[in-house]
Short mmCIF file of C-alpha atoms in Angstrom, two decimals:
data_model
loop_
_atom_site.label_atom_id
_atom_site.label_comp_id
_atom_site.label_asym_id
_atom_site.label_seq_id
_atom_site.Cartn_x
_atom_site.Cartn_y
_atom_site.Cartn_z
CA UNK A 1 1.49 -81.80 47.02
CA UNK A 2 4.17 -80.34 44.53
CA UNK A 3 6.98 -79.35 46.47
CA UNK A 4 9.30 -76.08 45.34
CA UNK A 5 12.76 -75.48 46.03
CA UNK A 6 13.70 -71.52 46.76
CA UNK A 7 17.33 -70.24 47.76
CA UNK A 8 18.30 -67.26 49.40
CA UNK A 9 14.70 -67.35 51.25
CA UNK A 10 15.69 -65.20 53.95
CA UNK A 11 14.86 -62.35 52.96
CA UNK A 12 13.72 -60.03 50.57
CA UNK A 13 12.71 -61.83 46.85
CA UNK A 14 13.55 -65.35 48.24
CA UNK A 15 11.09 -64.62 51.22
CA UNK A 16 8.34 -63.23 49.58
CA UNK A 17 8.39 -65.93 46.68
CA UNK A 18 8.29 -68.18 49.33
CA UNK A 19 5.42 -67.19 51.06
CA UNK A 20 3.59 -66.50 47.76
CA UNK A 21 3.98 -70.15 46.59
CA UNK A 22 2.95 -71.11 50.02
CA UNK A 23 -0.19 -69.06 49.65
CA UNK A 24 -1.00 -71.03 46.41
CA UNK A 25 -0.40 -74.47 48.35
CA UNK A 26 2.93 -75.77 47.20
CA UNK A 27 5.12 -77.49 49.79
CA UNK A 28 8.50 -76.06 50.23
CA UNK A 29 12.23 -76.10 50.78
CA UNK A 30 14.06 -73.47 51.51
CA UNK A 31 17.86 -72.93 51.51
CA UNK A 32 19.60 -70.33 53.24
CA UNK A 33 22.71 -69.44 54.98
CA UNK A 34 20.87 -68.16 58.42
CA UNK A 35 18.48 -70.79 59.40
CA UNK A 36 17.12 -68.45 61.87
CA UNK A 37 15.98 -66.00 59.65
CA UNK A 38 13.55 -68.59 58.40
CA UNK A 39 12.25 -70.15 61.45
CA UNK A 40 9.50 -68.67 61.36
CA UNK A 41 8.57 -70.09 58.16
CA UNK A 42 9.09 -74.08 59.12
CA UNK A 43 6.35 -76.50 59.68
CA UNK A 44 4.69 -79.74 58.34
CA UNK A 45 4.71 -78.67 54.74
CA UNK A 46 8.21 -76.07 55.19
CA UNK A 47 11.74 -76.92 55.67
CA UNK A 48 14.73 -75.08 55.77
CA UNK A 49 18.16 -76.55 55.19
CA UNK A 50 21.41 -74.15 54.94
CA UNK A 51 22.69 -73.74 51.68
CA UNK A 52 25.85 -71.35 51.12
CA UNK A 53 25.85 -71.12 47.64
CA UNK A 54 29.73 -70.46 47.43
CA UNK A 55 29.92 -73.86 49.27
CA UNK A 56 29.92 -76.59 46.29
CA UNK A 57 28.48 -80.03 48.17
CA UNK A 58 25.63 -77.69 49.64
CA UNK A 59 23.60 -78.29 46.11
CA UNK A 60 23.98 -81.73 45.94
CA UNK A 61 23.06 -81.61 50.09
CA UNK A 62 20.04 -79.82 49.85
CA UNK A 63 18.57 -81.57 46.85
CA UNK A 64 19.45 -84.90 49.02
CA UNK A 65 17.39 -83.32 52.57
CA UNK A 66 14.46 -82.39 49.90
CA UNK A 67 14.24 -85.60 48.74
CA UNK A 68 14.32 -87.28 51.85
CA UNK A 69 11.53 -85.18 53.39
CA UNK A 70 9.10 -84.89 50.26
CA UNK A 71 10.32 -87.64 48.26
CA UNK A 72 9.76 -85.37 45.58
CA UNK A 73 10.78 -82.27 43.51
CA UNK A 74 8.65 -80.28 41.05
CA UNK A 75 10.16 -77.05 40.94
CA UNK A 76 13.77 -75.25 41.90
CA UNK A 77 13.54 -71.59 42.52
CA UNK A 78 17.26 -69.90 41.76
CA UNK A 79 17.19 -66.66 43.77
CA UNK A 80 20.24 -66.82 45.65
CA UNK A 81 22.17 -63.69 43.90
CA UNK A 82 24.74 -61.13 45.11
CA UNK A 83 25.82 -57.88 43.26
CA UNK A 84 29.26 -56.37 43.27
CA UNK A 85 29.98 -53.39 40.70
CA UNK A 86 33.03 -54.37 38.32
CA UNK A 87 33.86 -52.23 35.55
CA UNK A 88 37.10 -51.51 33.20
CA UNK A 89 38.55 -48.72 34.99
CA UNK A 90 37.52 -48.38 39.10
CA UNK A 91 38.83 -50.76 41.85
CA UNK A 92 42.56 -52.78 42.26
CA UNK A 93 42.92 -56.16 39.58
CA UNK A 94 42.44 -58.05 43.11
CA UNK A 95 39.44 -56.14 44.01
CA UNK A 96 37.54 -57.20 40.61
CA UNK A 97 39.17 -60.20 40.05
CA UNK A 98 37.68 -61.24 43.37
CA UNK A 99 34.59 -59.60 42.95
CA UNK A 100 34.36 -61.65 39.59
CA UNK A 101 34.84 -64.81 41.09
CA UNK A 102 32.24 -64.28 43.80
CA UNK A 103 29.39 -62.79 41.02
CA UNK A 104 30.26 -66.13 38.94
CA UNK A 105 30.52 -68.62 42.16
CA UNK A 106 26.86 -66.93 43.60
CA UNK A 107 24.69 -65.94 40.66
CA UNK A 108 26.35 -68.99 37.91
CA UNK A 109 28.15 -71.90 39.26
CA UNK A 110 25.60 -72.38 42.13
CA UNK A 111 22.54 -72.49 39.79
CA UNK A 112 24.37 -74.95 38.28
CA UNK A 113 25.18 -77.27 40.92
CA UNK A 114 21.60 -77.07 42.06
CA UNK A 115 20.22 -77.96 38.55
CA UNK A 116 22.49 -81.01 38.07
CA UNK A 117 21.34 -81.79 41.48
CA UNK A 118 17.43 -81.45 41.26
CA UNK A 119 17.07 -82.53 37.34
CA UNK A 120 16.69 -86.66 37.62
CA UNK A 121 13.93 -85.10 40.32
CA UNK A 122 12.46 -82.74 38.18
CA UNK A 123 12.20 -85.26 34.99
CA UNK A 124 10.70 -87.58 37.43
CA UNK A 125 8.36 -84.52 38.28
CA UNK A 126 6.82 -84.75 34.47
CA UNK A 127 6.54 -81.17 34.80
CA UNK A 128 9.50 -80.29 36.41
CA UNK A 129 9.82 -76.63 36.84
CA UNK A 130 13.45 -74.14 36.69
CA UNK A 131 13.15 -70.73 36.85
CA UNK A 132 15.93 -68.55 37.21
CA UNK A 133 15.81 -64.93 38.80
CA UNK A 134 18.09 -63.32 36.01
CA UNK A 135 17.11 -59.63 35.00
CA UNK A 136 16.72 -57.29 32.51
CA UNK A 137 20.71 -56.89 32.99
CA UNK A 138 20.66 -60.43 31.27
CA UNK A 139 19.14 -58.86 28.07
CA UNK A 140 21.59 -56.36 27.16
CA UNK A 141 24.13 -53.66 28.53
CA UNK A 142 23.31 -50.22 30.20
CA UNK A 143 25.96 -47.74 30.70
CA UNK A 144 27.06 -46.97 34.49
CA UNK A 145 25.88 -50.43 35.24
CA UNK A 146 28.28 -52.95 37.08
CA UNK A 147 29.87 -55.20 33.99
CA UNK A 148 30.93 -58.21 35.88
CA UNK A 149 26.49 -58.52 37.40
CA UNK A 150 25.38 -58.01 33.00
CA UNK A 151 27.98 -60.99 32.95
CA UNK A 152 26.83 -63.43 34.90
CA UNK A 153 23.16 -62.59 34.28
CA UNK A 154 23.66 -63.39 30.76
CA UNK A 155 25.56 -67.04 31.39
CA UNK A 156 22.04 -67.38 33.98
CA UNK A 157 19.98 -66.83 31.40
CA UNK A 158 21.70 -68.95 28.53
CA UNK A 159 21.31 -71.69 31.69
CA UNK A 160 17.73 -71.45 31.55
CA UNK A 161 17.82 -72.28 27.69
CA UNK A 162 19.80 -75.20 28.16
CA UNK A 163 18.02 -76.58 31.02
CA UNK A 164 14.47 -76.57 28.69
CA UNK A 165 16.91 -78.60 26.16
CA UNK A 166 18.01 -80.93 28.87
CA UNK A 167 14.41 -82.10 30.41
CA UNK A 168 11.97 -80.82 27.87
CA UNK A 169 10.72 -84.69 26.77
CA UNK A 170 10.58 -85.43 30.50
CA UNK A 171 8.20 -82.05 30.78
CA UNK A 172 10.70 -80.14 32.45
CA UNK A 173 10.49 -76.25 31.56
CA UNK A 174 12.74 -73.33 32.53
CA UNK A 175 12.31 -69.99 32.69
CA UNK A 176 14.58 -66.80 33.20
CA UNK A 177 12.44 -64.33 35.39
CA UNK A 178 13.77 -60.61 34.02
CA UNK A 179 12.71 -58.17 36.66
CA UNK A 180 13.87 -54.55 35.88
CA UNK A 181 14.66 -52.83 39.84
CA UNK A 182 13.63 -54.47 42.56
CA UNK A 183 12.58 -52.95 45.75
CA UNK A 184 15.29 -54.96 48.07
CA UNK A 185 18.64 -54.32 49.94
CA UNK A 186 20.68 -55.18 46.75
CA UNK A 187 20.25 -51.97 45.94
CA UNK A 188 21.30 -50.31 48.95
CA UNK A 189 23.84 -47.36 48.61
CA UNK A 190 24.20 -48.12 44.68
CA UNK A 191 24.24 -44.48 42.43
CA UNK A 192 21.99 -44.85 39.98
CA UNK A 193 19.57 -46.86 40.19
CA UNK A 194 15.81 -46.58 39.94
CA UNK A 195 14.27 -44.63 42.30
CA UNK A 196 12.58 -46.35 44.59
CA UNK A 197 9.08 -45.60 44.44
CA UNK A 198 9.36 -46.63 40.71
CA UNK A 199 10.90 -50.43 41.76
CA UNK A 200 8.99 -53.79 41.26
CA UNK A 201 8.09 -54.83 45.02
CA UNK A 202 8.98 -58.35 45.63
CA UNK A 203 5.54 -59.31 45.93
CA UNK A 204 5.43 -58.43 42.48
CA UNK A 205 8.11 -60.35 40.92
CA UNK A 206 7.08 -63.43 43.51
CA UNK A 207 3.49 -63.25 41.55
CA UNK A 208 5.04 -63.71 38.23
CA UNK A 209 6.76 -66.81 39.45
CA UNK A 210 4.08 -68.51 40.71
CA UNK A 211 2.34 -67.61 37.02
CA UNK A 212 4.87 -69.18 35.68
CA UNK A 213 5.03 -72.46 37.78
CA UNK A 214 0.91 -72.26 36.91
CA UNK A 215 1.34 -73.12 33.58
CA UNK A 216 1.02 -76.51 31.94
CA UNK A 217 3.79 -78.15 29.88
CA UNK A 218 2.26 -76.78 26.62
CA UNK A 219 2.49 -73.27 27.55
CA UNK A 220 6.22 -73.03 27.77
CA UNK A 221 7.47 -69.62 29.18
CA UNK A 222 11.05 -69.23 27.94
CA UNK A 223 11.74 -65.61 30.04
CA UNK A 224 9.36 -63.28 31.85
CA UNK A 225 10.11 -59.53 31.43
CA UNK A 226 8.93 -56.74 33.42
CA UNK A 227 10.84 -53.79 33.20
CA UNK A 228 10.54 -50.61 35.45
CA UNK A 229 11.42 -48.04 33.32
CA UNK A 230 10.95 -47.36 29.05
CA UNK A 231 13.70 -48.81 27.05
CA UNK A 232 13.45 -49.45 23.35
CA UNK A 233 13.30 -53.26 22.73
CA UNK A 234 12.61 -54.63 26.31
#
């Protein structure tokens, strides 16, 4: 049984790629901060472990509980994302400078940590699977958008290109998922934004990554774009 790694499985995306890749049979591991908000979800093939991704030895922890369970890793789900809105002019220098450093410990330098973690796993896999829940934000810059989120959804995507560089003659593939609006609390309270009846559901986006974990080594999807409104070049 392949066995798939998701953070931030809680709630929202997390939960309902979860339960989509359980549908299609995978075996999975699930970190989250609240363990409760997942017991529902445990059971012979389903384990939860907390994983804070602002806490650094959580990665390496989770990766270790995985592998002790399953003996195995085939795919590692990066969901796990928080947005704060940092611009040039609104907010103190502390505000953004610690909104900054959250946005880059949450949606970056986690990743990370979880990749180095799970690759000697994944390249043991022979198709080894990363795909990262970036988002259209990570292909280019829309004004009244939070500057600090385009950020680190750019250095997430450039991850996913170096990962495919790291494992591909082991069969490991990444892919940056690039979902325009997405029908979850993130978006709560935030001007702007798509309205909601035109956002992706969850169930949505958690169908394209279970496409993408579908496909064999030689079908290599790089990034996966589905945008929610017209916009020349995406």
């Amino acid at each position: 049984m392949r066995v798939a790694m998701v953070s931030g499985a809680g709630r929202g995306l997390g939960r309902a790629i979860a339960e989509h890749l359980g549908q299609q049979g995978w075996a999975l591991s699930l970190g989250v901060r609240d363990l409760s908000q997942v017991a529902d979800m445990t059971s012979e093939t389903t384990m939860a472990t907390r994983f804070d991704a602002q806490c650094a030895p959580d990665a390496q922890a989770w990766v270790d509980a995985t592998i002790a369970r399953f003996g195995r890793v085939d795919a590692l789900v990066n969901n796990a994302g928080i947005l704060r809105f940092v611009d040039f002019e609104q907010g103190t220098d502390a505000d953004c400078e610690q909104d900054l450093d959250d946005l880059w410990a949450v949606n970056v330098k986690a990743p990370f940590r979880l990749i180095r973690a799970a690759l000697p796993h994944l390249k043991a896999s022979g198709a080894g699977r990363v795909v990262n829940i970036a988002s259209t934000d990570s292909k280019r810059y829309r004004g009244g958008t939070s500057v600090g989120y385009v950020m680190v959804k750019h250095a997430l995507h450039a991850m996913t290109q170096a990962v495919r560089f790291a494992g591909w003659d082991e069969g490991v593939r990444g892919t940056a998922i690039c979902p325009g609006a997405i029908d979850t609390d993130l978006l709560a309270g935030l001007p702007g934004v798509t309205p909601k009846a035109d956002r992706l559901t969850p169930q949505t986006v958690a169908q394209m990554v279970g496409f993408v974990l579908s496909m064999p080594n030689q079908a290599s999807i790089p990034e996966f774009i589905a945008n929610t409104r017209l916009e020349s070049g995406l």
